Tab-separated table of C-alpha atoms in Angstrom:
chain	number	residue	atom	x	y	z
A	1	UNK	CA	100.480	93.095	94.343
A	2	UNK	CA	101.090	97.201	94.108
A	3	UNK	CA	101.914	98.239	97.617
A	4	UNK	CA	101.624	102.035	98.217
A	5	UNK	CA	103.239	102.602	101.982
A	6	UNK	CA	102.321	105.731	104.156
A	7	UNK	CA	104.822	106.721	106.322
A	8	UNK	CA	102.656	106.809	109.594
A	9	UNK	CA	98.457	105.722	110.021
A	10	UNK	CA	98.094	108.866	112.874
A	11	UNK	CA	100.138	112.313	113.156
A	12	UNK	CA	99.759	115.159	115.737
A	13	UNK	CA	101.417	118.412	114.891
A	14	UNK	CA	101.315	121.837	116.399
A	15	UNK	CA	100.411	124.615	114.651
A	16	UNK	CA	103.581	125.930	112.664
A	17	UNK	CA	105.550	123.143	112.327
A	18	UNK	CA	107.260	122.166	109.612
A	19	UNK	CA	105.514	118.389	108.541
A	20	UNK	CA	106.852	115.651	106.274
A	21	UNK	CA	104.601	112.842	104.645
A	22	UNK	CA	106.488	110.065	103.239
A	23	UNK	CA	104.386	107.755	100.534
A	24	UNK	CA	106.766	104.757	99.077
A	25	UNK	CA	105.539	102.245	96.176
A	26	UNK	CA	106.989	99.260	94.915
A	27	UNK	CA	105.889	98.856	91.428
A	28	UNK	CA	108.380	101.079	89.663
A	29	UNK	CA	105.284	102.941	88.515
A	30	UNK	CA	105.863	106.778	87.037
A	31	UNK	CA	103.083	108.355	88.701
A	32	UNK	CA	102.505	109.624	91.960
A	33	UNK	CA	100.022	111.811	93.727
A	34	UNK	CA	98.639	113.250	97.083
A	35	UNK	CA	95.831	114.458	98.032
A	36	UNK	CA	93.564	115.103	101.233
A	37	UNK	CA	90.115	113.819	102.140
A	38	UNK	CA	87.733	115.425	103.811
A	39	UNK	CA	83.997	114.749	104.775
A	40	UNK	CA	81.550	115.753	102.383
A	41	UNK	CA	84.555	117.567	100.271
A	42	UNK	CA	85.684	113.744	99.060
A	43	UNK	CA	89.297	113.850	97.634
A	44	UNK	CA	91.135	117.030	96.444
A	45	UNK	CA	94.170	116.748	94.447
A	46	UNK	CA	97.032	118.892	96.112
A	47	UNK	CA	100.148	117.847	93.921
A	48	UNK	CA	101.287	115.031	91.341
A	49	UNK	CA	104.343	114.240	89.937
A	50	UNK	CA	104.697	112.054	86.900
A	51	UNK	CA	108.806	112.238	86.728
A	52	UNK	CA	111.741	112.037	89.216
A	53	UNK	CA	112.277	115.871	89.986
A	54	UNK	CA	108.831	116.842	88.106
A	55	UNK	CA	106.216	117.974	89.948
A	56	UNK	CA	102.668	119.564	89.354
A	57	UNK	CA	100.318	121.539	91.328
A	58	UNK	CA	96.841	119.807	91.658
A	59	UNK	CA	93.395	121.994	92.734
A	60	UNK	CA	94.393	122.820	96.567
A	61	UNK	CA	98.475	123.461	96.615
A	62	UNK	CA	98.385	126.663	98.757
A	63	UNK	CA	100.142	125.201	101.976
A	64	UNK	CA	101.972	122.532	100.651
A	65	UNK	CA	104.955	121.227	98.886
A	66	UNK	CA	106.086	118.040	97.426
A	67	UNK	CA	110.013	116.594	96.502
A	68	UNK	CA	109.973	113.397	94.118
A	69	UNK	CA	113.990	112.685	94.403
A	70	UNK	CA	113.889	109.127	94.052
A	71	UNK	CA	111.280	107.132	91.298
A	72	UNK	CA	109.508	104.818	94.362
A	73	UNK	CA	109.275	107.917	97.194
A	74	UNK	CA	107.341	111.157	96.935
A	75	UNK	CA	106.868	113.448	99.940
A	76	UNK	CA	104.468	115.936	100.900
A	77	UNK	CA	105.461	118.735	102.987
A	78	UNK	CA	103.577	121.212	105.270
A	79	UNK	CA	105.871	124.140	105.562
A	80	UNK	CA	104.284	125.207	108.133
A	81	UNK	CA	100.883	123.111	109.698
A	82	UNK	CA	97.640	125.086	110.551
A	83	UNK	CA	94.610	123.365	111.732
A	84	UNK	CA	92.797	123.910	108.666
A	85	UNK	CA	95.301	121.618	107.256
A	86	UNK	CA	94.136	118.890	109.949
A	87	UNK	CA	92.688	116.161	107.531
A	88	UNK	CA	93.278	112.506	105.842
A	89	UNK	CA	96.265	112.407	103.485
A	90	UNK	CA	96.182	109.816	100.685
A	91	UNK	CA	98.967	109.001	98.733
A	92	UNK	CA	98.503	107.177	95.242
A	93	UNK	CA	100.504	105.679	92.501
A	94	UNK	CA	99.581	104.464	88.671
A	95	UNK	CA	101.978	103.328	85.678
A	96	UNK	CA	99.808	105.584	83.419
A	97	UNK	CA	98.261	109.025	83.841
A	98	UNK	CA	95.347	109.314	86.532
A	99	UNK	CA	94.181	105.989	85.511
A	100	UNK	CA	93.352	103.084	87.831
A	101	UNK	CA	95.329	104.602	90.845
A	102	UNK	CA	96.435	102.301	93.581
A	103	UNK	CA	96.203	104.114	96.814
A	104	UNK	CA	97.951	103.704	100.401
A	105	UNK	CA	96.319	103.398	103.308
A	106	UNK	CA	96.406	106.873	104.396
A	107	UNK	CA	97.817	109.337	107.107
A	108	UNK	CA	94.913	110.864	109.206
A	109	UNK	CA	96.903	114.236	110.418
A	110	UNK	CA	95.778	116.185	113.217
A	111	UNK	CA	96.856	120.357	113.816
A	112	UNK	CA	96.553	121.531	116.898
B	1	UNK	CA	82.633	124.900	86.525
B	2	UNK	CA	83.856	121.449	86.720
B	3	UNK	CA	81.569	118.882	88.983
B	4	UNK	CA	80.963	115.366	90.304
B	5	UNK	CA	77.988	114.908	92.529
B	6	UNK	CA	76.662	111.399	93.950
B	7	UNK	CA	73.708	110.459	95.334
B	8	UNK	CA	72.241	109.542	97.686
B	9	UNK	CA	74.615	109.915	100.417
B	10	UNK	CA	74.011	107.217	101.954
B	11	UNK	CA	72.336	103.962	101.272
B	12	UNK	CA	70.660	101.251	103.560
B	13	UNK	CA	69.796	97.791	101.432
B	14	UNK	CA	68.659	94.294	102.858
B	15	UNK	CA	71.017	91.730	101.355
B	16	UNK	CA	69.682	90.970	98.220
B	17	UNK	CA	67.752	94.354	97.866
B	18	UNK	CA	69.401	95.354	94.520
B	19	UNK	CA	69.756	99.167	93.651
B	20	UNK	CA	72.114	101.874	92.115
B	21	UNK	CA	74.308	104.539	92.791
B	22	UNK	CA	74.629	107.504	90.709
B	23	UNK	CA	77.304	109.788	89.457
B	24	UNK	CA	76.551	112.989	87.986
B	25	UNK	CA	79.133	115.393	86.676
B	26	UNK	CA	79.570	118.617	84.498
B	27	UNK	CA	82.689	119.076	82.759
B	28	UNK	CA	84.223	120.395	79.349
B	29	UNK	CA	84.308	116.961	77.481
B	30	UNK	CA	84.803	113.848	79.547
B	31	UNK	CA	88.083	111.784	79.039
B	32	UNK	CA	87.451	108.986	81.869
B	33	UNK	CA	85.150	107.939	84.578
B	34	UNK	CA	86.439	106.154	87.285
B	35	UNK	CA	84.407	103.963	90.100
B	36	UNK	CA	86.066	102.698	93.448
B	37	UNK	CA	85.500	101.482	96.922
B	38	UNK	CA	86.574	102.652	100.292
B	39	UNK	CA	86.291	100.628	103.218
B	40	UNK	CA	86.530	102.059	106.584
B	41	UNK	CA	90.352	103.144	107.329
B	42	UNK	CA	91.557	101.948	103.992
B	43	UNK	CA	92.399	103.932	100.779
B	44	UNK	CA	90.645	103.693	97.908
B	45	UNK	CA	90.332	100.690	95.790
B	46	UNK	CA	90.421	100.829	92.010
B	47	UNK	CA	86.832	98.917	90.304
B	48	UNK	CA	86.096	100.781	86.965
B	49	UNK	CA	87.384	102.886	84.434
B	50	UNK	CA	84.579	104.191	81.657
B	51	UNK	CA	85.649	106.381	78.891
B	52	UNK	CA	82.270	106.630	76.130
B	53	UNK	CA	78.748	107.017	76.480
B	54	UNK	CA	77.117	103.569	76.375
B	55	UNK	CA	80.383	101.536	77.960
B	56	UNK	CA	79.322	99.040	80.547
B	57	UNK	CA	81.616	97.379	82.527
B	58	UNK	CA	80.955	94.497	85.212
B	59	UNK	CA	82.920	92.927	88.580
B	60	UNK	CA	80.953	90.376	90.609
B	61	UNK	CA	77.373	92.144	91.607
B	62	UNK	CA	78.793	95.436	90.327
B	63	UNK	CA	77.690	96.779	87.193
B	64	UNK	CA	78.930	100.329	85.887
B	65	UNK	CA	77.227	102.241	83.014
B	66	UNK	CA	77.819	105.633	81.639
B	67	UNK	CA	75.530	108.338	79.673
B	68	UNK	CA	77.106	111.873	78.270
B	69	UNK	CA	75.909	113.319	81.545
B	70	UNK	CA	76.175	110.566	84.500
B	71	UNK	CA	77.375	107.063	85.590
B	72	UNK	CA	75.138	104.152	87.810
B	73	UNK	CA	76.811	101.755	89.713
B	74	UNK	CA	74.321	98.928	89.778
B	75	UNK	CA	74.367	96.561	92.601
B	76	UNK	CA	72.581	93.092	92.243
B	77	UNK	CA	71.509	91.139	95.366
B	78	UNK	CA	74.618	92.920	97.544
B	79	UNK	CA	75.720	90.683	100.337
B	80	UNK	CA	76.978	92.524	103.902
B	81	UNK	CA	80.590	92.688	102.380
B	82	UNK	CA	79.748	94.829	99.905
B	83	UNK	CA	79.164	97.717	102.385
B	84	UNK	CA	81.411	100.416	101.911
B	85	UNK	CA	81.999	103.905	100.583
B	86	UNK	CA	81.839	104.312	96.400
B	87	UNK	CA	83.957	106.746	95.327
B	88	UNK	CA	83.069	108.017	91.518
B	89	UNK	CA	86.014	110.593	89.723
B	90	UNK	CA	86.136	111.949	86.435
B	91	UNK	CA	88.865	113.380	84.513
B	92	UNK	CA	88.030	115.982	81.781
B	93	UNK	CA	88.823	115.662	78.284
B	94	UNK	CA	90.568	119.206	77.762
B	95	UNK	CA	92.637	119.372	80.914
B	96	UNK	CA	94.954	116.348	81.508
B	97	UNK	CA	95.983	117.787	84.927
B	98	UNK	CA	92.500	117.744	86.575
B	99	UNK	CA	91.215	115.286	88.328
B	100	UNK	CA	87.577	115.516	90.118
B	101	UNK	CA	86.435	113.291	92.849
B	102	UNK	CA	82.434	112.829	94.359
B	103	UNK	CA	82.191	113.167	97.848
B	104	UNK	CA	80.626	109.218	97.597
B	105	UNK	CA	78.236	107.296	98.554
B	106	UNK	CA	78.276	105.298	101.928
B	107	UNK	CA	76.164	101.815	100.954
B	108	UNK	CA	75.221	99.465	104.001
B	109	UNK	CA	74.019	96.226	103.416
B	110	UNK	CA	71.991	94.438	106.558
B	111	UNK	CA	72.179	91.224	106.251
């Protein structure tokens, strides 16, 4: 089974901080993404990455940066949280393209 | 502009009640169509892919089809597990780097 890790189910971060979300997967796939879910907004793509080192932005980057040093981990970082950025983060993985993404479970963050 | 809207919002069936979800989107040529399900504090979960007009695909009680301007997810005589949140995404043809998500439908099923 594809297992897509999230490195914490609940965060709470003050405004300004510098944040770090950690998404591992265990499947060797290429592909790796992020994005946030919100209600009645669904899923937005922030950032995707489909090489070590390789990165792209995705429809909501403005905030937000990613580092893909190792094939398995990708990380998204807040540089500095506001509570607009207060949401679900869901990390996701495939061996080819967008297609038939295998998700984690998840990090519901919290600004305040 | 580049769109995927699902209705209703929510759904109430009896168990057995069949019914279907739709998927509606506008984009500049469709590459793929993509169906999954969300259960409460849990990612998504990966059901369908469609990539032409007139592809069908089936799981179970779950029956996708797709037209050149929206998708149904049929459901035939659901059963109270198959309440959850279904997620429909699209990826457009000319732009490899998009990726557009519904905001879903939330389907409960009373036994």
């Amino acid at each position: 089974d594809v297992k897509v890790t999230q490195s914490s189910r609940y965060l709470v971060k003050r405004t300004g901080e510098k944040v770090f979300l950690e998404c591992v997967q265990d499947m060797d796939h290429e592909n790796m993404f992020w994005y946030r879910q919100d209600p009645g907004l669904g899923l937005r793509l922030i950032y995707f990455s489909y090489d070590v080192k390789m990165k792209e932005k995705g429809d909501i980057p403005e905030g937000y940066s990613v580092s893909r040093e190792k094939k398995e981990r990708f990380s998204l970082i807040l540089e500095s949280a506001s509570t607009n950025q207060t949401s679900m983060y869901l990390c996701a993985s495939t061996s080819g393209g967008f297609d038939e993404q295998y998700f984690g479970p998840g990090t519901r963050l919290t600004v305040t | 502009e580049d769109q995927v809207t699902q209705s209703p919002e929510a759904l109430r069936l009896q168990e057995g009640e069949s019914s279907s979800l739709n998927c509606s989107y506008t984009v500049s040529g469709l590459r793929g169509l993509f169906w999954y399900r969300q259960d409460p504090g849990k990612g998504p979960e990966f059901l369908f892919t469609l990539y032409s007009a007139g592809e069908e695909k089936e799981k179970e009680r779950l029956k996708a089809t797709l037209t050149k301007k929206e998708s149904f997810l049929h459901i035939t005589a659901p059963k109270p597990e198959d309440s959850a949140t279904y997620l429909c995404a699209v990826q457009p043809l000319y732009n490899f780097n998009k990726f557009y998500f519904g905001s879903g439908t939330k389907l409960n099923v009373k036994p």
